[in-house]
Amino acid sequence: MRKLGLIGGIGPESTIPYYHDILYGVQERVGRAYFPPMVIDSLSCFEVMPMASAGKREELAAYLLGSIRNVAAAGADFAAMACNTAHLVFDELERESPIPLVSIVDVTRDRAVAQGYRKVGLLGSIGTMTGGFFEKSFSKTGIAIVTPRAEEQSYIEHKLLSEVELGKILPATQEGFRKITERMAREDGIEAVILGCTEIPLIFAGMKSPVPVLDTMRIHIAALVDEIMK
Amino acid sequence: MRKLGLIGGIGPESTIPYYHDILYGVQERVGRAYFPPMVIDSLSCFEVMPMASAGKREELAAYLLGSIRNVAAAGADFAAMACNTAHLVFDELERESPIPLVSIVDVTRDRAVAQGYRKVGLLGSIGTMTGGFFEKSFSKTGIAIVTPRAEEQSYIEHKLLSEVELGKILPATQEGFRKITERMAREDGIEAVILGCTEIPLIFAGMKSPVPVLDTMRIHIAALVDEIMK
């Protein structure tokens, strides 16, 4: 059993299901009343998202690396960031990290490959949609990534920061996200959509998506349970 | 702003509201979109409760101290344990801890004093009800602690470990806890009841308590928000 160090708080609304579902996921695999050791260092999405949107890579990497060092100091054998946006600087972090990291982008790509997709949409923060790190990971396998239009990207980022990161899920916002996805399916021919922000599944939970979803948080959690069990 | 190190997982069902309500509690005090740094080291209630019930103080203190050292290494300025039972060895931990600890027992006692109670009931794990640490803290202020009968204590411990720690809240169990509290009010004259396990408020949430409650988790969370803001 390996100890996970989770970089959380980016935001807390997704850190909670990560924590809960990883513990109970391991318990189910172990088959008895048991919770694995785990450490969460909680940062703030209100630091990460603006840095990512502004492309402040060094500042962002330093902020996240501090947290990775914290969980390593607390005995974590490996680490993961409960946030897609933070993966903008994943390569830098992987070079400097004292412990191995499990990328939410790479495990989502592996799932997309397994499901045979060739062209998928990407919804996330501005940092995620413009950062190119999903494209870089996915292009290795020939899968094309389609991002929303600029004005749609602004709408998504605004809703994430002003509502979803604060735990608010509004029906009008759900309809807004559905329409963007539908347009991408119609105009761009996406076969599936990546919910590329760990808060976006909260929006999609209560609505019917026009195309199948790749829920990065669920895919990441399953991969982390596997890593803990190794 | 001071960084809290929370010793969690004992159990996760209470660690989650601790985490959520502390972050949003600080945000409310700060008055803007902000989350404070915080670290959670997650242990297992399935280790702590049997050690406490069996009175294995040294083993329990070593297990908890390891976690306190983990959060200190991860940059915590002070620590707290999200579990009453773990406070059985609070004095030992306070002597060895590299950082200050905020006791759930002492902050609950201060609240009981402020509310003018003279005799209060105590519901918790076997380790909490028989450990004498609530009595020790409360007796300094002249407040008497009444614990349930032996067979009631066994019932409570069993329900905590077999249902509540796993996230199950059953109506029959709520009625069982209500009856015990009612009997203590009638026979022992308790003026209030201490929900002396951070999972017990989950049981009391859906029912009418026969006497006012001292919700140790809520009182602890409020005290921790105060400490973070210092």
Coordinates of N, CA and C in Angstrom, one line a residue, chain A residues 58 63 121 138 189 195:
Chain A
E58 N 6.3 30.1 -14.2 CA 7.3 29.9 -13.1 C 6.6 30.1 -11.8
Y63 N 4.5 27.6 -6.8 CA 3.4 27.5 -5.8 C 3.1 26.0 -5.7
G121 N -13.7 17.1 -27.6 CA -13.8 18.5 -27.1 C -13.1 18.6 -25.7
F138 N -2.3 14.3 -25.9 CA -3.2 13.5 -26.8 C -2.6 13.3 -28.2
G189 N -17.7 18.3 -34.9 CA -17.7 16.8 -35.0 C -17.0 16.1 -33.8
L195 N -14.3 16.6 -19.6 CA -14.6 17.5 -18.5 C -13.3 17.8 -17.8

